[in-house]
PDB file of C-alpha atoms in Angstrom:
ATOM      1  CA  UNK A 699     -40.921  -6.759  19.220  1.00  0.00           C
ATOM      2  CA  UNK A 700     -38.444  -5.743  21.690  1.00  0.00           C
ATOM      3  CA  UNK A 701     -39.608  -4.586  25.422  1.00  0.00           C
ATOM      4  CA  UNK A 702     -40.574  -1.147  26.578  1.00  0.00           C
ATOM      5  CA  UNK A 703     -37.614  -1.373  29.178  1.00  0.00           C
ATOM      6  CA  UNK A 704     -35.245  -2.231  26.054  1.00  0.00           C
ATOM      7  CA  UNK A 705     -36.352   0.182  23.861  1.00  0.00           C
ATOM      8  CA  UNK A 706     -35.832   2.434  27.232  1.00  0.00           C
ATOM      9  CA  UNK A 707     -32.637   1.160  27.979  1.00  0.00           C
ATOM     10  CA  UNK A 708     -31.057   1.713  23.993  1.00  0.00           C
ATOM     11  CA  UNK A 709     -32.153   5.222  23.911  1.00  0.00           C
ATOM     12  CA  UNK A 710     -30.750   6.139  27.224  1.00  0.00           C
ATOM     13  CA  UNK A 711     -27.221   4.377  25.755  1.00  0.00           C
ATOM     14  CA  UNK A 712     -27.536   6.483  22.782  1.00  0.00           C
ATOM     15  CA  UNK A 713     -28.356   9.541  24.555  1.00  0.00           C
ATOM     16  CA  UNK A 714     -24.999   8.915  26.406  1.00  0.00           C
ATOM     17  CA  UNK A 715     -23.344   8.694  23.462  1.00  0.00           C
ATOM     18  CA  UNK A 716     -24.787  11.922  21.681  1.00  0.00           C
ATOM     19  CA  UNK A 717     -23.621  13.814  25.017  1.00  0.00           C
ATOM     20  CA  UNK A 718     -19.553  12.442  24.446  1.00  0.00           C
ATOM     21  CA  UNK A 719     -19.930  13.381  20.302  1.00  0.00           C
ATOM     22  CA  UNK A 720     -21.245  16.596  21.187  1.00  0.00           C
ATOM     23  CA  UNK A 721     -18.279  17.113  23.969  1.00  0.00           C
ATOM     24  CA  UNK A 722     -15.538  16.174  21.332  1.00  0.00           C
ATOM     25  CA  UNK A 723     -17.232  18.423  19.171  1.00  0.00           C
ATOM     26  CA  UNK A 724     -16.447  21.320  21.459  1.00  0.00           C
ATOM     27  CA  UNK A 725     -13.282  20.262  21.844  1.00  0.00           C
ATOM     28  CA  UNK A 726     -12.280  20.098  18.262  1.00  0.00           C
ATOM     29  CA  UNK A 727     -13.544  23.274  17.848  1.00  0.00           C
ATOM     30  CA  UNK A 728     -11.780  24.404  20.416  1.00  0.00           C
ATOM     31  CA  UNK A 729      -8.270  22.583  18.835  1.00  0.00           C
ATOM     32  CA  UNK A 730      -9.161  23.990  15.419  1.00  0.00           C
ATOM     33  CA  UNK A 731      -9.395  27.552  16.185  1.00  0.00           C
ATOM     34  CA  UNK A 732      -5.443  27.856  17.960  1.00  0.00           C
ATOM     35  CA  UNK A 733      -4.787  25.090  15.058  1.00  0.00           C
ATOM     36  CA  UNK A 734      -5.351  27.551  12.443  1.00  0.00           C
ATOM     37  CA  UNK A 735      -4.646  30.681  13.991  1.00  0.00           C
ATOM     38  CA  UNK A 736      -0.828  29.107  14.394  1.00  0.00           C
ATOM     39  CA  UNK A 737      -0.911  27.849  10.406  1.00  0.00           C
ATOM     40  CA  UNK A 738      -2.268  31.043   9.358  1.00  0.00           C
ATOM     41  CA  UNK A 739      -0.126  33.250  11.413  1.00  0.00           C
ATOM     42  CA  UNK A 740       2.809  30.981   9.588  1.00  0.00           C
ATOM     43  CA  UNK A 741       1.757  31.128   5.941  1.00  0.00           C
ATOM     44  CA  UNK A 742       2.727  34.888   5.304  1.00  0.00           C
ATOM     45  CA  UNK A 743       6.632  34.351   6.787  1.00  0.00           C
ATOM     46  CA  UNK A 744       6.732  31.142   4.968  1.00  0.00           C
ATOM     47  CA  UNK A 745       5.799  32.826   2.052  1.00  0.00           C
ATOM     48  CA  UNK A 746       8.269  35.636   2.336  1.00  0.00           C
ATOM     49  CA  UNK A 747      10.672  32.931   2.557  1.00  0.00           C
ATOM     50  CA  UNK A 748       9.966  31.317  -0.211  1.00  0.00           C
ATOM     51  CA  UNK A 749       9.841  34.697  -2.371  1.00  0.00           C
ATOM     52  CA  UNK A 750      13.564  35.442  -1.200  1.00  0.00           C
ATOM     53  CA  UNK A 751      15.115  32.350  -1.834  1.00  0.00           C
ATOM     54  CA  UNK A 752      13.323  32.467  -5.188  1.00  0.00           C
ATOM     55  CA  UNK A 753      15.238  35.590  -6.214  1.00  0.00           C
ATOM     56  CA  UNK A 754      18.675  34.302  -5.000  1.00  0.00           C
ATOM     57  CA  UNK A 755      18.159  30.425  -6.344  1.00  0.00           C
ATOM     58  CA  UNK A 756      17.668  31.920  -9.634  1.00  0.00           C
ATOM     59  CA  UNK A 757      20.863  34.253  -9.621  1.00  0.00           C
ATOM     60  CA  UNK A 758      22.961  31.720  -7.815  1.00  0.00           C
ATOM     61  CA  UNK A 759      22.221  28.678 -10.245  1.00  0.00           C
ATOM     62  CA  UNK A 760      22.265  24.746  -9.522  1.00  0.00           C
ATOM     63  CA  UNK A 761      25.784  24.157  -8.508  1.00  0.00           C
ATOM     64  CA  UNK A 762      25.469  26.508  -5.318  1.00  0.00           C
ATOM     65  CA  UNK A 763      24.570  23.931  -3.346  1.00  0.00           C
ATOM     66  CA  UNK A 764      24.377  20.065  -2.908  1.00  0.00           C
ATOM     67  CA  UNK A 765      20.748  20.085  -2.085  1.00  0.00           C
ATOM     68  CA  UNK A 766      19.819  21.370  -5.699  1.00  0.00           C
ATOM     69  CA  UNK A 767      21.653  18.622  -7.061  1.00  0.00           C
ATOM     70  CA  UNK A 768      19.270  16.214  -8.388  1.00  0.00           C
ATOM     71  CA  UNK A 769      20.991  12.382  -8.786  1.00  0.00           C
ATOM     72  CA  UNK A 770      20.879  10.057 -11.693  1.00  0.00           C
ATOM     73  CA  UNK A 771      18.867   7.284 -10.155  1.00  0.00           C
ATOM     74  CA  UNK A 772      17.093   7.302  -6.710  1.00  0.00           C
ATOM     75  CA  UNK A 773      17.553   3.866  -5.100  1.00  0.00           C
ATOM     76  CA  UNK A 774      16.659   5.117  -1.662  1.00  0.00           C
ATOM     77  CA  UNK A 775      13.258   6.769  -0.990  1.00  0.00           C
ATOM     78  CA  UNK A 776      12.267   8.428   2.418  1.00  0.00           C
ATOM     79  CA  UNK A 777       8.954   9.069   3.237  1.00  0.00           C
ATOM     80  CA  UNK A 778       8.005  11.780   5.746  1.00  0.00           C
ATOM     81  CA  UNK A 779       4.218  10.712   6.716  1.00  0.00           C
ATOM     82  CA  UNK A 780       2.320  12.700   8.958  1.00  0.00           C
ATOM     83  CA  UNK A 781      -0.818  11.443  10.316  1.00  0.00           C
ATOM     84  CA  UNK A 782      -2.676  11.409  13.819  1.00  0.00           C
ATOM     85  CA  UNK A 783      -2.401  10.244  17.024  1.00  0.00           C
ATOM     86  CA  UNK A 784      -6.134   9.546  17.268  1.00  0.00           C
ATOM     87  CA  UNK A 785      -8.534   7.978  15.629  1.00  0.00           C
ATOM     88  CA  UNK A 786     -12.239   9.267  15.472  1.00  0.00           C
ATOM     89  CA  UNK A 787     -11.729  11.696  13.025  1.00  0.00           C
ATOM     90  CA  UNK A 788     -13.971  10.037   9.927  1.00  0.00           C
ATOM     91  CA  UNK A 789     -11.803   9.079   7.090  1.00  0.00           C
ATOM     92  CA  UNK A 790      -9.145  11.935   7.646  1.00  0.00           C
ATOM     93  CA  UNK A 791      -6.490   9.288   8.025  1.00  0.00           C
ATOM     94  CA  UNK A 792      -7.105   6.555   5.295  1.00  0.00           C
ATOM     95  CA  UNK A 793      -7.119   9.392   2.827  1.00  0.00           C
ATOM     96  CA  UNK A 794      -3.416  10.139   3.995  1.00  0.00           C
ATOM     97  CA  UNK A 795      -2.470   6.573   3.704  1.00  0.00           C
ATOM     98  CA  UNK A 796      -4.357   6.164  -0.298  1.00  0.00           C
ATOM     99  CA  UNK A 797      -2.386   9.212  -1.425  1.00  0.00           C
ATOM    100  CA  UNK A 798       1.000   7.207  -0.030  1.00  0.00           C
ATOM    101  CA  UNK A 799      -0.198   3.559  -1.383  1.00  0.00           C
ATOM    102  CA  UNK A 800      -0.844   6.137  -5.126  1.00  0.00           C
ATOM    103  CA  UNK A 801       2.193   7.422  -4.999  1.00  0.00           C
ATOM    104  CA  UNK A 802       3.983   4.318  -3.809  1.00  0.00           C
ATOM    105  CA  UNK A 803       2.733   2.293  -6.653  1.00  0.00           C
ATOM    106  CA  UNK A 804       3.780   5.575  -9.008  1.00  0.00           C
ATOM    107  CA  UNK A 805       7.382   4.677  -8.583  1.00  0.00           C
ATOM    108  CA  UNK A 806       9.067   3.289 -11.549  1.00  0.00           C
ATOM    109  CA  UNK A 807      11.923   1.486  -9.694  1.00  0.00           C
ATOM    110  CA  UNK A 808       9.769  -1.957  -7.843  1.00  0.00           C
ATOM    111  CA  UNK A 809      13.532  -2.219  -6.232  1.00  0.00           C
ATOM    112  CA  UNK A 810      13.660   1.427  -4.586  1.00  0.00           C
ATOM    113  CA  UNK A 811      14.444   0.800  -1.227  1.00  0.00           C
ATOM    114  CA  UNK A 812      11.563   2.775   1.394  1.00  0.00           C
ATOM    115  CA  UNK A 813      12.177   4.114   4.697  1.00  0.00           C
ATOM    116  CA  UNK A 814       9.619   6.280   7.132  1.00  0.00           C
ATOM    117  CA  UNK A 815       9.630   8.951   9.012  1.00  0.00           C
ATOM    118  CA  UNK A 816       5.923   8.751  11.357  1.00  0.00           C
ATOM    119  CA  UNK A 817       4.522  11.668  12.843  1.00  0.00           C
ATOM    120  CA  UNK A 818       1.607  10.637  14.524  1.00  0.00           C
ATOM    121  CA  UNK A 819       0.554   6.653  16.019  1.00  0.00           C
ATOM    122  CA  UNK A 820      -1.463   5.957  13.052  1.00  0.00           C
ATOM    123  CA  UNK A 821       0.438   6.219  10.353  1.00  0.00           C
ATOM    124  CA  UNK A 822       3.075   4.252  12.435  1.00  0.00           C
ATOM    125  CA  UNK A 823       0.921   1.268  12.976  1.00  0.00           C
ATOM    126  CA  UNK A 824       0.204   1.454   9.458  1.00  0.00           C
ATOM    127  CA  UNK A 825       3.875   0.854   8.788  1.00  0.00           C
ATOM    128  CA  UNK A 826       4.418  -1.750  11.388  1.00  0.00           C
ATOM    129  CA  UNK A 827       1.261  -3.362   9.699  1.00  0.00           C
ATOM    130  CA  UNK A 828       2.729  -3.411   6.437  1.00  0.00           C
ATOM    131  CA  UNK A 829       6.205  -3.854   7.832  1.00  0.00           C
ATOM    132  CA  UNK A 830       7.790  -0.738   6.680  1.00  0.00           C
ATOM    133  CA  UNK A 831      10.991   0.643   7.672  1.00  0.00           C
ATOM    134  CA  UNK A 832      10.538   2.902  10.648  1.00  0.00           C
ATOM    135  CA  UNK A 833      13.585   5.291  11.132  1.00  0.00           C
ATOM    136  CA  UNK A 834      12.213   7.618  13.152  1.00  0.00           C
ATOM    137  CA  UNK A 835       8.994   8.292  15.181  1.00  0.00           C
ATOM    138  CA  UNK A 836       7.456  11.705  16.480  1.00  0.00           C
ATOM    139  CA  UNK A 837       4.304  10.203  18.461  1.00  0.00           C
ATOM    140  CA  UNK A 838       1.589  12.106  20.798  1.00  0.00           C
ATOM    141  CA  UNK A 839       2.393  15.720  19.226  1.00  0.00           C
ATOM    142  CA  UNK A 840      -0.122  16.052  16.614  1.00  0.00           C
ATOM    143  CA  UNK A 841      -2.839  16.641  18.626  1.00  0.00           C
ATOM    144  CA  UNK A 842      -1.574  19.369  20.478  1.00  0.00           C
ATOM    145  CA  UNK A 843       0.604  22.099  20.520  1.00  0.00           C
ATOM    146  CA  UNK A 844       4.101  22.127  18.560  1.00  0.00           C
ATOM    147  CA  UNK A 845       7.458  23.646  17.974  1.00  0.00           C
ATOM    148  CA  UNK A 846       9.635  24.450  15.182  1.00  0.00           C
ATOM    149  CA  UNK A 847      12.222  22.337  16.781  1.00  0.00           C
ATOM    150  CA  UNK A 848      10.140  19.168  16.086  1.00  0.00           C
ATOM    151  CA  UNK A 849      10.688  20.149  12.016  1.00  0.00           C
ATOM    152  CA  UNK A 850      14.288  21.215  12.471  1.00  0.00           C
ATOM    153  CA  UNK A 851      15.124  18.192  14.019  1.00  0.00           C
ATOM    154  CA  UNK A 852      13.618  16.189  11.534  1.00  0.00           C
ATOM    155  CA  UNK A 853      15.395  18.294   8.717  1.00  0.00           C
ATOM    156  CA  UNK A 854      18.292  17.975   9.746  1.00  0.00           C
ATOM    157  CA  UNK A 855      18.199  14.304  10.449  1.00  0.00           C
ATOM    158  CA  UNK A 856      16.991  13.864   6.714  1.00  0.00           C
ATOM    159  CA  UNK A 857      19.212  16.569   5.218  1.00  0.00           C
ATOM    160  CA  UNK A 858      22.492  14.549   6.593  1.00  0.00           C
ATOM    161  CA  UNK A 859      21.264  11.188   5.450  1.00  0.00           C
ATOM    162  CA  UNK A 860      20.407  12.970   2.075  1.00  0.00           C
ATOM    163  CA  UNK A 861      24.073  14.596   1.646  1.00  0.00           C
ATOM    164  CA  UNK A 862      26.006  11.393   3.369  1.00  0.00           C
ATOM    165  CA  UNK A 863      23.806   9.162   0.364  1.00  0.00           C
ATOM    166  CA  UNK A 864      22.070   7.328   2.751  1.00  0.00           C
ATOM    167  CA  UNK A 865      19.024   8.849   1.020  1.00  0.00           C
ATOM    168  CA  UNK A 866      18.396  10.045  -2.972  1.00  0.00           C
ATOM    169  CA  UNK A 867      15.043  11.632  -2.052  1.00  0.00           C
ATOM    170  CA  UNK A 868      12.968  12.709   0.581  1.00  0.00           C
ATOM    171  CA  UNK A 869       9.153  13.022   0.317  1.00  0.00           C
ATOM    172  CA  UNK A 870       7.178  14.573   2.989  1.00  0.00           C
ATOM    173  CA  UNK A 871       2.692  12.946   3.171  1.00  0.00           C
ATOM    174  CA  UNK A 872       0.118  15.383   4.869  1.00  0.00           C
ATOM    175  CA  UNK A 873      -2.802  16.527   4.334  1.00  0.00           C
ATOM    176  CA  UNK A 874      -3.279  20.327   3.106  1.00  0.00           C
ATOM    177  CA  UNK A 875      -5.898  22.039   4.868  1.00  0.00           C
ATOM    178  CA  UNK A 876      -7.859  23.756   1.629  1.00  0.00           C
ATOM    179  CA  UNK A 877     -11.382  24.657   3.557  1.00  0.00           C
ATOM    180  CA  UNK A 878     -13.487  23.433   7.265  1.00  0.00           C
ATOM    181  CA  UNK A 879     -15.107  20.867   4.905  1.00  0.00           C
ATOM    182  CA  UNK A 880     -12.030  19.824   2.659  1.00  0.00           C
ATOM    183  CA  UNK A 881      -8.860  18.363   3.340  1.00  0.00           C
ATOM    184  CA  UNK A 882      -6.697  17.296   0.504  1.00  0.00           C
ATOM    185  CA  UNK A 883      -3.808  15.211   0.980  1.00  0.00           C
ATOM    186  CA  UNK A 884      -0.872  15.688  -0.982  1.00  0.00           C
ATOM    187  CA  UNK A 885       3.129  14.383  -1.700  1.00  0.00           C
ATOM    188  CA  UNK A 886       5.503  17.101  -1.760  1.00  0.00           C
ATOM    189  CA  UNK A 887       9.132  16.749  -2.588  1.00  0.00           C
ATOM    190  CA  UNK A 888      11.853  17.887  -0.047  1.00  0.00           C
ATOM    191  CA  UNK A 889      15.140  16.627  -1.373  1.00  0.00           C
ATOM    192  CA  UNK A 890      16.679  17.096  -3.707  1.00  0.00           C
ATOM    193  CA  UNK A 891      15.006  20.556  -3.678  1.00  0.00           C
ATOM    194  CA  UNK A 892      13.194  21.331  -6.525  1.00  0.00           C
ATOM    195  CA  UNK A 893      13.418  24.824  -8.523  1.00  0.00           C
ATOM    196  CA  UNK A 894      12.027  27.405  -6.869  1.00  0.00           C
ATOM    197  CA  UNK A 895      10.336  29.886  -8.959  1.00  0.00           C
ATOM    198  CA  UNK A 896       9.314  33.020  -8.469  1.00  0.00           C
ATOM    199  CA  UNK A 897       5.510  34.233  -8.929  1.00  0.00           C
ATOM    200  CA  UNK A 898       3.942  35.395 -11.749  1.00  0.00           C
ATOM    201  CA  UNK A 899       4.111  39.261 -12.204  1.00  0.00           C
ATOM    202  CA  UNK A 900       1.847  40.738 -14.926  1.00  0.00           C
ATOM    203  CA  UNK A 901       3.820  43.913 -16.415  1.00  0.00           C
ATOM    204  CA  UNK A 902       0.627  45.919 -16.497  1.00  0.00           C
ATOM    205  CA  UNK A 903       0.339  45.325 -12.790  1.00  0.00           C
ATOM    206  CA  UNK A 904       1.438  48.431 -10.718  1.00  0.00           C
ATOM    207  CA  UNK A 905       0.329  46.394  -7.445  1.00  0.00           C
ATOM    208  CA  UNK A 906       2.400  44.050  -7.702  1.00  0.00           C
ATOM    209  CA  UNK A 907       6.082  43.488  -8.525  1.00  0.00           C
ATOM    210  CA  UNK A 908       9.204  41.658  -7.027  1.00  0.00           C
ATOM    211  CA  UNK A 909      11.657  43.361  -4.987  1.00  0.00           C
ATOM    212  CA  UNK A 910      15.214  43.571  -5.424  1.00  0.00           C
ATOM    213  CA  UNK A 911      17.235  41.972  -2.293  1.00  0.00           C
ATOM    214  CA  UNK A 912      20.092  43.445  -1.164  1.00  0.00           C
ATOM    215  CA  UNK A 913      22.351  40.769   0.263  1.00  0.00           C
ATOM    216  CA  UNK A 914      25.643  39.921   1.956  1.00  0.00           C
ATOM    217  CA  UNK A 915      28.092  38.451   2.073  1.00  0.00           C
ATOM    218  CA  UNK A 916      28.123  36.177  -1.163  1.00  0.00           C
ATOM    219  CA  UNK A 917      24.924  33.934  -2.653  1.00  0.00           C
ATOM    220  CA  UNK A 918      26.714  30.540  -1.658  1.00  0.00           C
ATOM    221  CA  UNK A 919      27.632  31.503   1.985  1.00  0.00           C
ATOM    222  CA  UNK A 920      23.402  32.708   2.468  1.00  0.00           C
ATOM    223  CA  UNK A 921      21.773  29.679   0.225  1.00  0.00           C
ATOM    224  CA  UNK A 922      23.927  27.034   2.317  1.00  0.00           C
ATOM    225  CA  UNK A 923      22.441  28.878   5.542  1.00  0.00           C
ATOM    226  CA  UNK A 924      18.623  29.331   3.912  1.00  0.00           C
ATOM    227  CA  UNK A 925      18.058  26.194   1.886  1.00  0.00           C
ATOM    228  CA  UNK A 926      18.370  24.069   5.296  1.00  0.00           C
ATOM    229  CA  UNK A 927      15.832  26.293   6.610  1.00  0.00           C
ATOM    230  CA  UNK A 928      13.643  25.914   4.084  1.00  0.00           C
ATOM    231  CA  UNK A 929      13.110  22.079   4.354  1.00  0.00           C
ATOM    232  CA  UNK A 930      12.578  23.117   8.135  1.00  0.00           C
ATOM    233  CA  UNK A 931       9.591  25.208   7.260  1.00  0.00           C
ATOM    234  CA  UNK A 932       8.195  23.104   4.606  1.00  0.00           C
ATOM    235  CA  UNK A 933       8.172  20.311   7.309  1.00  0.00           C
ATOM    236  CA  UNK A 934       6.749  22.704   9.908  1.00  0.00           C
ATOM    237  CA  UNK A 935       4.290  24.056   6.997  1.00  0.00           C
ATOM    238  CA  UNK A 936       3.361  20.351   6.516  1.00  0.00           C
ATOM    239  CA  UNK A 937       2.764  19.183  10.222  1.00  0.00           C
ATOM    240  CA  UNK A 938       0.513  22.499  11.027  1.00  0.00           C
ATOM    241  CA  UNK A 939      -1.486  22.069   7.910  1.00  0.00           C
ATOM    242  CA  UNK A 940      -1.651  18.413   8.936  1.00  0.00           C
ATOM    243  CA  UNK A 941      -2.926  19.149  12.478  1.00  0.00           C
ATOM    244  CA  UNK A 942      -5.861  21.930  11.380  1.00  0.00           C
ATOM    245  CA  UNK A 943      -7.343  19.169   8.747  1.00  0.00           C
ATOM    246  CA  UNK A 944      -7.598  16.578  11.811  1.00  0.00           C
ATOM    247  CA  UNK A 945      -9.205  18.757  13.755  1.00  0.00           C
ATOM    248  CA  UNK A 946     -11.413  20.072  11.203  1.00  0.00           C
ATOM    249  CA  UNK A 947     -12.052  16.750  10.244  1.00  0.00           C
ATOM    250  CA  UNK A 948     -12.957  15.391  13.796  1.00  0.00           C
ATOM    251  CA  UNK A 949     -15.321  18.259  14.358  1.00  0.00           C
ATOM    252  CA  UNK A 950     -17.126  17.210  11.248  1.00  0.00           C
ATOM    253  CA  UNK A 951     -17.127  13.897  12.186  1.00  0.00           C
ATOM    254  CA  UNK A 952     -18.297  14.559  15.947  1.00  0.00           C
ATOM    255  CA  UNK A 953     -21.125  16.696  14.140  1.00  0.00           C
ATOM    256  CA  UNK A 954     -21.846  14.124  11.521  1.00  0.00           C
ATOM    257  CA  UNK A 955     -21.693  11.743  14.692  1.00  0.00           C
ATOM    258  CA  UNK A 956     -24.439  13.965  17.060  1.00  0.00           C
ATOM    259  CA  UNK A 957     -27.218  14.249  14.415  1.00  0.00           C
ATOM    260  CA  UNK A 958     -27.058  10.702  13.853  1.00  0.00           C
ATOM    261  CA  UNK A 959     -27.544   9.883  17.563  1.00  0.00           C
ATOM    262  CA  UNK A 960     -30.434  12.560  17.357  1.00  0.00           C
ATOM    263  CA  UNK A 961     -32.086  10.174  14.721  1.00  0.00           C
ATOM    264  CA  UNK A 962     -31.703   7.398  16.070  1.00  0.00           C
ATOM    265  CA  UNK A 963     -33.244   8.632  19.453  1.00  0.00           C
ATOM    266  CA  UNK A 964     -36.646   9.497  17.190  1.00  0.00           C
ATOM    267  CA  UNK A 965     -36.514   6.267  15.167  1.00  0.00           C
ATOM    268  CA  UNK A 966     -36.471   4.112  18.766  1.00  0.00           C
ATOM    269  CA  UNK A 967     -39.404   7.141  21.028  1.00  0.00           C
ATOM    270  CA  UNK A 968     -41.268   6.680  17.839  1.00  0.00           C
ATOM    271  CA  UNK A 969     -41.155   2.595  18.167  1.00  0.00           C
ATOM    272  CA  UNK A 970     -41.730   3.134  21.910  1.00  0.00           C
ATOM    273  CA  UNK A 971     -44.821   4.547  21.547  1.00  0.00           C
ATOM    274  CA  UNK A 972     -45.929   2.397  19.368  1.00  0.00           C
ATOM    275  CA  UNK A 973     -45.017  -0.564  21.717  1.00  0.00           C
ATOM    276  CA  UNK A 974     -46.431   1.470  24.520  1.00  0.00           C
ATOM    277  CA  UNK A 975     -50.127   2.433  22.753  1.00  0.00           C
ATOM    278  CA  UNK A 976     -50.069  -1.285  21.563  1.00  0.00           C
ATOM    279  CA  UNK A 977     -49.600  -2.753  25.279  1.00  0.00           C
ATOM    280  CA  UNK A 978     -52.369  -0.453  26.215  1.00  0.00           C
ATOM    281  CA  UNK A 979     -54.624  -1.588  23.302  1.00  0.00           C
ATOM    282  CA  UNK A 980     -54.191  -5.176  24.778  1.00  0.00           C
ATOM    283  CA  UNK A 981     -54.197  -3.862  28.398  1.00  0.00           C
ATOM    284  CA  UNK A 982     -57.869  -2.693  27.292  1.00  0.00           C
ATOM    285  CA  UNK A 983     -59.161  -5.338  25.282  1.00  0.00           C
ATOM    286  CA  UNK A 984     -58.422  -7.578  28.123  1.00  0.00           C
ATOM    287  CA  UNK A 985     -60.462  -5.270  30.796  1.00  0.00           C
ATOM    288  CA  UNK A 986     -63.492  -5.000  28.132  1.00  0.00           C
ATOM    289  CA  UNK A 987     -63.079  -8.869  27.266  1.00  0.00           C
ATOM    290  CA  UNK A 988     -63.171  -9.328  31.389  1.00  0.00           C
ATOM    291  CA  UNK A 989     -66.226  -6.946  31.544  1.00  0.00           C
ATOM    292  CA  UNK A 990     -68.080  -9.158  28.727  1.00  0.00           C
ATOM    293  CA  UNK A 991     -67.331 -12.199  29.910  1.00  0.00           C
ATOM    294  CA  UNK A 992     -68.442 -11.294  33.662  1.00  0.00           C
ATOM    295  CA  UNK A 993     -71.830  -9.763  31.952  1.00  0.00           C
ATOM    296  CA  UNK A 994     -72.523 -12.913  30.267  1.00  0.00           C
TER     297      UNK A 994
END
């Protein structure tokens, strides 16, 4: 059985280590709240987006531009993977890096040729693990506060590549930020863009119903200005959603984290005092063995 002073000295290092999990708690609280206020605030002019470039994709047709075009076979795949910058966030990441090993193996063509775009340390050190083509890395941003100009510049790296043929498709890897205790990540396809449909309208519905845009000049001069813009936002979309489920996810970690130390710190005062009343037991039988023995 280990020593009082041991048991002593292991609870004081756990109670050290309950005071820094409780701190990053805090903190990722903190982090979570301006994470998702800034995704939130986003969603409804992303969405508005979306709705308008719906109505004019589906008068306009295919042919408008060259980033409808879908190709005939897709030799070159790039991967947009966003990730974190730190780890300590439970298994946030390796979920991220399943869905890309699922989807990864889901390609048909074993020749395709992969390339990466990394936002985030760890899912670049996953590809320099696995020796991955690394075009591009966006490192120490995730974590804290970001631009649009971060996605823009990525788009329009991708977007040239994509319309020189350096890339047939573009794929961006996050993680979708559903609820404070779910985090689903997900593959969504960036180039070439897919159809964009319109929602759902029920005709009994008085609510609801889809405007009619007004627009000028012509439908080819504003879907070669919008569609670039909208593989800007879905990038932005991607990297905010990404950065609210690592918080979330550290915070529940950190919590997950605390209550353990908390149990731990019973388990060892509750094997202290038994070490403690069981050196006093022999302290005692030693005095009344002592007594006896001077008696006799």
């Amino acid at each position: 059985m280990a020593t009082l002073k041991e048991i002593k000295t292991k609870i004081s290092g756990v109670k050290k280590t309950k005071q820094i999990t409780s701190a990053m708690k805090m903190v990722a609280t903190s982090r979570l709240r301006g994470a998702q206020m800034n995704m939130e605030a986003f969603k409804p002019y992303a969405n508005k987006y979306a709705e308008v470039l719906g109505s004019l994709s589906e008068k306009a047709g295919d042919n408008v531009s060259p980033l409808l075009q879908k190709k005939d076979k897709a030799d070159s795949i790039h991967i947009i993977l966003c990730s974190s910058d730190k780890g300590l966030c439970g298994g946030f990441n390796v979920n991220i890096f399943k869905k890309l090993d699922n989807f990864i193996q889901s390609l048909s063509d074993e020749n395709v040729t992969l390339s990466f775009t990394n936002f985030g340390k760890r899912g670049r050190d996953l590809c320099r693990k696995e020796d991955k083509n690394i075009i591009k890395e966006y490192l120490n941003i995730m974590g804290a506060k970001f631009d649009f100009s971060f996605a823009s510049q990525c788009g329009e790296e991708v977007i040239n590549k994509f319309l020189s043929g350096e890339y047939d498709k573009v794929y961006v890897v996050y993680s979708d930020f559903v609820s404070m205790s779910k985090q689903e990540p997900k593959v969504k396809q960036l180039l070439p863009i897919p159809p964009i449909e319109k929602a759902d309208v029920k005709e009994d519905d008085n609510k609801k119903f889809l405007a009619e845009h007004i627009y000028e000049p012509d439908i080819k001069s504003l879907m070669s200005s919008m569609l670039p813009k909208s593989v800007y936002i879905q990038i932005y979309d991607a990297l905010l959603s990404t950065s609210t489920s690592e918080h979330a996810a550290r915070m529940t970690a950190m919590e997950n984290a605390t209550k353990a130390c908390t149990d731990i710190i019973d388990e060892l005062q509750t094997v202290f005092n038994k070490a403690r009343q069981a050196a006093i037991t022999l302290d005692l039988m030693d005095i009344i063995g002592g007594a006896n023995a001077l008696k006799g």
